[in-house]
Backbone as a ProteinNet text record, in pm:
[ID]
protein_1_A
[PRIMARY]
MRVLISNDDGLDTLLQAEEMEQAVESVLAAEGVDPSSDVEVSISFVRSAEMRALNASWRGIDAPTDVLSFECDGLDGAGEQDPLELGDVILCPEIIAAQAGDFGNTPVEECRLMLVHGLLHLVGYDHMNEDDAAEMEGRELAILCELAVLRGDDPAGVRIGPVTRHEYD
[TERTIARY]
6347.1	6424.5	6352.1	6337	6275.5	6355.3	6400.5	6479.1	6378.7	6344.6	6256.4	6365	6362	6435.5	6362.6	6401	6332.8	6422.5	6370.6	6446.7	6348.2	6270.4	6176	6212.8	6336.3	6375.9	6445.4	6440.5	6483.8	6643.3	6716.6	6862.2	6944.3	7054.2	7156.4	7188.2	7143.7	7161.8	7300.2	7367.7	7493.4	7509.4	7420.3	7410.1	7277.6	7272.5	7147.8	7089.4	6942.2	6864.7	6936.9	6969.8	7007.5	7132.3	7225.2	7346.3	7322.8	7222.2	7179.1	7134.7	7047.2	6981.1	7090	7188.7	7296.8	7383.3	7406.7	7469.3	7407.5	7271.8	7193	7203.7	7186.6	7195	7344.4	7434.6	7582.4	7584.2	7535.9	7573.1	7496.7	7364.9	7281.1	7336	7373.5	7445	7567.8	7649.7	7778.5	7749.4	7629.8	7584.6	7497.2	7492	7421.2	7267	7226.1	7069.6	7033.3	6962.6	6897.4	6829.3	6889.1	6847.3	6698.1	6629.6	6503.8	6411.3	6471.9	6391.6	6329.8	6226.9	6130.1	6197.4	6288.9	6374.8	6326	6309.7	6300.6	6402.6	6459.7	6557.6	6516.2	6531.4	6504.9	6612.8	6631.7	6756.7	6685.9	6728.6	6654.1	6784.1	6758.9	6849.1	6782.2	6861.3	6815	6937.7	6894.9	6967.3	7058.9	7146	7231.1	7155.7	7051.3	6966.3	6912.4	6851.5	6774.8	6859.8	6991.1	7081.6	7120.2	7165.2	7195.7	7089.8	6973.4	6865.3	6862.2	6849.8	6857.9	6978.6	7099.1	7215	7213.2	7148.5	7146.7	7042.8	6938	6828.6	6877	6942.1	6952.1	7106	7187.3	7338.7	7385.1	7317.5	7355.3	7472.2	7491.5	7591	7517	7548	7475.1	7556.3	7555.6	7644.8	7589.9	7589.3	7544.2	7652.1	7601.4	7699.8	7670.4	7746.4	7730	7617.8	7631.9	7538.1	7479.8	7356.3	7301.1	7239.7	7237.1	7176.2	7060	6943.6	6861.3	6811	6858.5	6817.5	6675.1	6607.5	6461.7	6468.3	6439	6423.9	6551.2	6651.4	6789.9	6768.5	6879.1	6899.7	6860.8	6856.9	6845.5	6671.5	6588.5	6462	6424	6530	6541.5	6440.6	6348.4	6270.5	6132.7	6161.4	6049.5	5955.7	5979.8	5869.7	5865	5753.9	5746	5676.2	5732.9	5869.8	5940.3	6088	6170.2	6211.7	6189.8	6227.6	6362.9	6468.1	6593.8	6623.7	6586.5	6607.8	6620.8	6689	6677.5	6819.2	6876.6	6995.9	6967	7020.3	6988.9	7117.3	7133	7237.8	7234	7336.5	7337.3	7429.3	7396.9	7475.6	7545.6	7498.3	7586.6	7707.8	7711.7	7816.4	7904.8	7857.2	7926.6	8018.2	7944.9	8029.7	8120.5	8110.9	8196.9	8327.3	8321.3	8414.6	8492.2	8448.4	8495.5	8635.9	8675.2	8830.9	8911.4	8861.6	8950.3	8995.1	8914.7	8936.3	8995.5	9026.2	9064.3	8987	8848	8746.6	8659.9	8614.1	8497.2	8378	8285.4	8146.1	8068.5	8083.2	8024.9	8077.9	8203.4	8289	8245.1	8259.3	8245.6	8096.4	7998.1	7858.8	7818.8	7900.8	7918.6	7942.5	8050.5	8122.7	8031.1	7964.8	7880.5	7745.3	7705.8	7576.9	7630.7	7737.3	7763.1	7782.8	7867.7	7896.5	7747.3	7670.6	7528.5	7466.7	7463.9	7412.5	7452.7	7599.5	7664.8	7617.8	7609	7521.6	7419.8	7329	7190.7	7198.5	7322.9	7321.1	7408.1	7442.8	7514.9	7640.5	7706.2	7864.1	7867	7964.2	7996.4	8136.3	8172.6	8321	8347.1	8317.2	8322.8	8468.6	8524.5	8639.5	8732.4	8860.8	8957.5	8928.9	8902.3	8874.5	8756.7	8644.8	8522.4	8541.5	8611.9	8633	8702.6	8807.4	8902.8	8811.4	8727.8	8622	8549.4	8468.6	8388.9	8458.3	8585.5	8632	8677.5	8725.2	8762.1	8642.3	8527.2	8396.5	8360.6	8367.9	8342.6	8434.7	8563.2	8646.1	8620.7	8587.2	8558	8417.1	8325.7	8198.1	8202.8	8291.6	8298.6	8395.5	8492.2	8560	8478.3	8390.7	8290	8200.2	8144.2	8058.4	8142.2	8267.8	8370.7	8367.7	8376.6	8390	8259.1	8143.3	8008.1	7982.3	8038.1	8019.6	8132.4	8228.7	8323.5	8449.8	8462.8	8558.3	8683.2	8787.5	8904.7	8898.1	8879.8	8875.8	8992	9103	9238.5	9205.3	9114.5	9090.3	9007.5	8958.7	8873.6	8952.6	8892.1	8969	8839.4	8869.5	8762.3	8797.4	8907.4	8954.8	8991.3	9020.1	9069	8978.5	9028.2	8967.7	8854.3	8731.8	8629.3	8630.9	8637	8611.7	8524.5	8433.1	8329.5	8363.6	8449.5	8481.2	8490.1	8522.4	8543.5	8444.4	8333.8	8225.3	8156
11531.2	11413.6	11354.4	11237.3	11206.8	11080.8	11104.9	10991.3	10931.6	10805.4	10729.6	10654.4	10686.5	10616.5	10522.7	10383.2	10303.9	10218	10239.1	10168.9	10115.6	9996.5	9958.4	9907.2	9852.1	9808.2	9904.1	10043.4	10132.2	10123.7	10080	10058.9	10196.5	10199.6	10333.4	10338.9	10430.5	10439.9	10503.1	10551.1	10600.8	10736.9	10757.7	10906.5	10957.3	11093.7	11163.4	11168	11179.6	11185.7	11281.1	11403.8	11518	11479.1	11414.4	11354.7	11247.5	11166.1	11064.5	11124.9	11208.2	11296	11369.7	11444.2	11499.5	11409.3	11295.5	11175.8	11144.3	11127.6	11087.5	11208.6	11331.7	11435.7	11472.3	11446.2	11444.5	11328.8	11216.5	11100.6	11145.8	11186.3	11213.9	11327.1	11428.1	11531.9	11512.3	11410.6	11356.9	11282	11218.5	11156.4	11232.4	11374.6	11475.2	11465.5	11410.1	11429.2	11543	11613.6	11743.4	11703.8	11766.4	11719.1	11752.6	11847.5	11869.5	11784.4	11694	11588.8	11501	11441.6	11348.7	11225.5	11194.1	11080.8	11036	10900.7	10837.8	10727.8	10744.8	10631.7	10593.8	10477.9	10425.6	10351.2	10393.5	10358.3	10288	10149.6	10089.4	10021.4	10034.5	9987.4	9850.8	9733	9619.6	9561.3	9454.2	9376.2	9279.3	9206	9127.4	9011.7	8952.9	8821.8	8855.1	8963	9016	9024	9096.6	9105.1	8981.9	8892.8	8754.3	8685.7	8695.8	8631.8	8702	8840.2	8897.9	8861.7	8854.2	8816.9	8664.1	8578.7	8428.9	8433.8	8497.8	8510.7	8561.2	8671	8749.3	8725.6	8691.3	8666	8522.1	8438.4	8303.4	8298.6	8395.8	8385.6	8392.1	8287.5	8269.6	8339.4	8461.6	8536.9	8670.6	8752.1	8915.1	8973.7	9088.2	9191.9	9321.8	9424.5	9552.5	9635.1	9606.3	9697.3	9608.3	9616.5	9562.4	9672.9	9660.4	9763.5	9690.8	9742.1	9685.3	9802.7	9790.6	9890.2	9876	9970.9	9960	10016.8	10147	10209.1	10236.5	10265	10309.9	10440.4	10504.1	10648.7	10660.5	10564.2	10574.6	10610.7	10594.8	10624.2	10773	10852.7	10983.7	11057.5	11141.3	11237.5	11145.3	11021.1	10944.5	10900.6	10910.2	10845	10934.8	10935.6	11032.4	10949.5	10927.5	10948.8	10843.3	10865.6	10770.3	10694.4	10568.3	10483.7	10431.9	10495.3	10455.4	10338.7	10301.3	10165.6	10183.4	10069.5	10060.4	10032.2	10102	10086.3	10009.2	9902.9	9827.7	9824.8	9875.9	9894.6	9815.7	9759.4	9674	9750.2	9828.2	9892.1	9825.2	9709.6	9624	9569.1	9537.7	9478.4	9602.6	9718.1	9829.4	9874.5	9878.5	9925.7	9815.7	9689.6	9596.8	9594.9	9613.8	9625.1	9759	9852.9	9981	9997.3	9934.2	9958.4	9883.6	9772.4	9686.5	9760.6	9865.3	9943.5	10081	10106.4	10234.8	10348.9	10307	10406.5	10395.7	10493.1	10513.4	10452.5	10383.5	10334.9	10442.9	10564.7	10679.5	10680.3	10680.5	10695.3	10574.2	10462.5	10340.6	10351	10398.6	10403.3	10514	10613.6	10698.5	10642.5	10565.7	10497.1	10381.1	10319.8	10203.8	10270	10372.1	10444.3	10489.6	10556.9	10597.3	10477.7	10379.4	10267.4	10199.9	10200.4	10145.3	10239.5	10363.9	10459.8	10442.3	10431.3	10409.8	10291	10182.8	10071.9	10093.9	10180.5	10216.8	10287.4	10372.4	10439.3	10369.9	10234.8	10176.2	10121.6	10170.6	10134.7	9998.1	9908.6	9785.8	9774.5	9644.4	9622.2	9480.6	9440.8	9283.5	9267.7	9354	9347.4	9462.2	9451	9560.4	9696.5	9722.6	9845.3	9911.4	9838	9889.9	9920.5	9832.6	9842.2	9986.5	10011.1	10123.2	10262.2	10251.6	10354.7	10378.1	10275.4	10304.2	10342.2	10304.2	10350.4	10496.9	10528.4	10665.1	10773.3	10709.7	10791.4	10792.3	10683.9	10692.5	10780.1	10800.1	10875.4	11025.2	11061.2	11186.8	11239.5	11152.1	11199.1	11220.8	11109.6	11139	11267.5	11287	11425.4	11536.7	11544.3	11649.8	11646.5	11531.2	11543	11587.4	11568.1	11604.4	11756.6	11807.8	11962.9	12018	11967.9	12020.2	12008.3	11920.8	11901.5	11995.7	12040.1	12131	12047.9	11922.9	11848.9	11847.9	11802.7	11795.8	11675.3	11685.2	11588.7	11488.3	11549.5	11458.6	11341.9	11352.5	11249.8	11125.5	11151.4	11034.5	10922.3	10799.6	10678.9	10588.1	10500.8	10428.3	10282	10261.7	10120.4	10044.1	9899	9820.6	9818.9	9782.5	9770	9665.4	9684.2	9577.7	9505.5	9377	9295.9	9192.5	9156.6	9055.1	8922.2	8944.6	8840.2	8704.9	8683.6	8552.8	8510.3	8598.8	8573.8	8425.2
8382.1	8442.4	8570.4	8585.7	8724.7	8767.2	8886.9	8942.1	9066	9049.9	9146.2	9234.8	9365.2	9466.3	9538.4	9561.2	9639.6	9731.4	9871.5	9973.4	10067.9	10021.8	10104.8	10235.6	10256.6	10383.1	10478.6	10436.2	10505.9	10518.9	10430.3	10443.9	10434.6	10501	10464.1	10340.4	10254.5	10114.7	10085	10202.5	10188.5	10108.6	10030	9959.5	9988.2	9985.5	9978.3	9850.3	9840.4	9733.8	9616.7	9678.8	9596.7	9522.7	9583.2	9528.7	9414.5	9427.5	9339.6	9211.7	9241.2	9128.5	9053.7	9107.8	9038.3	8968.4	9014.1	8952.9	8798	8815.9	8697.1	8599.4	8649.6	8551.9	8494.4	8577.7	8502.6	8410.3	8439.2	8337.6	8208.1	8233	8104.9	8031.7	8093.7	8028.9	7961.8	8008.2	7955.7	7818.4	7820.4	7701.9	7606	7636.6	7544.9	7560.9	7674	7692.5	7763.4	7726.6	7800.7	7927.7	8031.6	8173.1	8187.1	8114.3	8124.8	8047	7983	7893.8	7986.6	7929.3	7998.7	8022.5	8098.8	8115.5	8267.5	8285.8	8414	8437.7	8563.2	8615.1	8740.6	8761.1	8898.4	8973.9	9086.5	9176.1	9306.4	9307.4	9424.5	9513.9	9647.6	9749.8	9794.7	9800.2	9839.4	9926.3	10024.2	10084.3	10024	10073.3	10000.8	9949.7	10027.4	9996.7	9868.6	9855.5	9733	9618.7	9644.4	9544.6	9484.3	9585	9534	9447.9	9496.5	9412.1	9271.6	9259	9136.4	9061.1	9102.2	9026.9	8979.3	9070.1	9010	8908.2	8917.9	8803.8	8679.4	8700.1	8572.5	8504.9	8603.5	8530.7	8553.1	8627.6	8661.6	8755	8841.9	8928.2	9073.4	9151.4	9285.4	9396.8	9379.9	9482	9494.1	9585.4	9592.5	9521.9	9478.1	9401.7	9463.4	9405.3	9462	9379.2	9229	9155.7	9045.2	8986.9	8886.8	8813	8685.1	8581.6	8495.2	8484.5	8396.6	8303.7	8169.8	8079	8026.2	8011.3	7968.8	7833.5	7793.4	7658.8	7594.5	7676.7	7604.2	7540.9	7511.7	7487.9	7344.8	7261.5	7124.8	7109	7225.8	7187.3	7235.1	7289.9	7346	7254.2	7281.6	7213.6	7133	7139.4	7069.3	7159	7278.1	7391.4	7498.7	7565	7692.8	7775.6	7911.9	7933.5	7882.9	7850.5	7827.2	7969.1	7957.5	8087.2	8058.7	8112.9	8087.4	8149.3	8280	8329	8485.1	8549.7	8700.4	8731.7	8829.6	8906.9	9038.1	9059.4	9190.8	9268	9382.2	9479.2	9581.6	9642	9769.8	9859.8	9937.2	10045	10121.2	10171.7	10256	10196.8	10058.1	9988.7	9945.5	9913.1	9882.4	10001.5	10117.1	10234.1	10276.8	10255.3	10285.7	10179.1	10060.3	9950	9958	10011.8	9992	10028.7	10162.4	10211	10111	10060.2	9974.6	9865.3	9806.7	9702	9740.2	9868	9909.1	9910.5	9909.6	9912.4	10054.2	10086.4	10192.4	10138.4	10217	10164.3	10081	10133.1	10036.3	9915.7	9902	9766.6	9685	9738.5	9662.5	9621.6	9688.8	9647.9	9525	9542.7	9425.5	9302.2	9317.9	9197.5	9146.2	9236.5	9187.2	9122.6	9167.1	9107.8	8973.1	8960.4	8825.1	8744.6	8788.3	8701.5	8659.2	8758.9	8693.9	8597.5	8607	8531.2	8394	8379.4	8259.5	8176.2	8253.1	8195.7	8143.5	8183.4	8144.8	8008.7	7979.4	7865.2	7757.1	7782.8	7684.5	7706.4	7815.8	7840	7895.8	7845	7917.7	7927.7	7997	8026	8009	7890.5	7862.8	7790.7	7739.5	7682.2	7735.4	7708.7	7754.9	7697.8	7564	7527.3	7580.1	7589.6	7649.9	7785.3	7864	8015.3	8014.4	7928.4	7958	7943.8	7822.6	7802.7	7919.9	7975.6	8069.8	8194.7	8219.4	8349.5	8330.4	8208.2	8183.5	8186.3	8156.8	8169.6	8319.7	8393.9	8539.8	8619.2	8572.9	8633.9	8606	8482.2	8455.5	8517.4	8517.5	8586.5	8738.1	8804.3	8934.5	8975.5	8892.7	8932.6	8906.8	8796.5	8788.5	8902.5	8952.8	9092.1	9207.4	9202.6	9322	9333.4	9204.7	9200.6	9228.7	9187	9234.5	9382.8	9444.9	9581.5	9661.1	9593.6	9655.5	9696	9654.8	9697.1	9572.8	9630.3	9527.5	9431.4	9309	9208.9	9212.9	9264.8	9264.9	9362	9461.5	9557.5	9509.4	9374.9	9324	9294	9325.2	9292.7	9242.8	9147.1	9100.9	9110.7	9187.5	9226.2	9116.1	9137.7	9021.6	8911.9	8793.5	8673.4	8678	8620.3	8615.1	8479.7	8503.5	8375.7	8405.1	8312.6	8329.6	8223	8161.2	8056.7	8112.8	8252.2	8293.9	8409.2	8422	8512.2	8455.1
[MASK]
+++++++++++++++++++++++++++++++++++++++++++++++++++++++++++++++++++++++++++++++++++++++++++++++++++++++++++++++++++++++++++++++++++++++++++++++++++++++++++++++++++++++++

């Protein structure tokens, strides 16, 4: 497993590289992927202006957002390609930090959630309807609780904020 972290503007990533790598490993393990397999994930941190441009270009929404995911190979190609390029997660620390308090999270907690959320998109989860959203949110919570335990934190303190729906975007 390789995690490529890009932060060309020297932004505060809110998370250490080791924690990001652990999040990738936990999401892949939860999906039955051996962490020693040749899987590559890219995590990039961008300013709000760049995130706005990406969101406008790819989703037709002319506003910055907290996280975007771009799937490349998908898990169904695991074992058939070396390396399996799972995809890219793009995070905007400025937006994440600004919205964290609205959701009862610290900026670090919100960044953890957004990273796991983005990674789950790479492995096929979505939240376009109620059932899919409930499934994705349950998976987010389970993985974030697991990561809390690995950090030595109380998993009871993990919050995922309000439910996420894109059916009206």
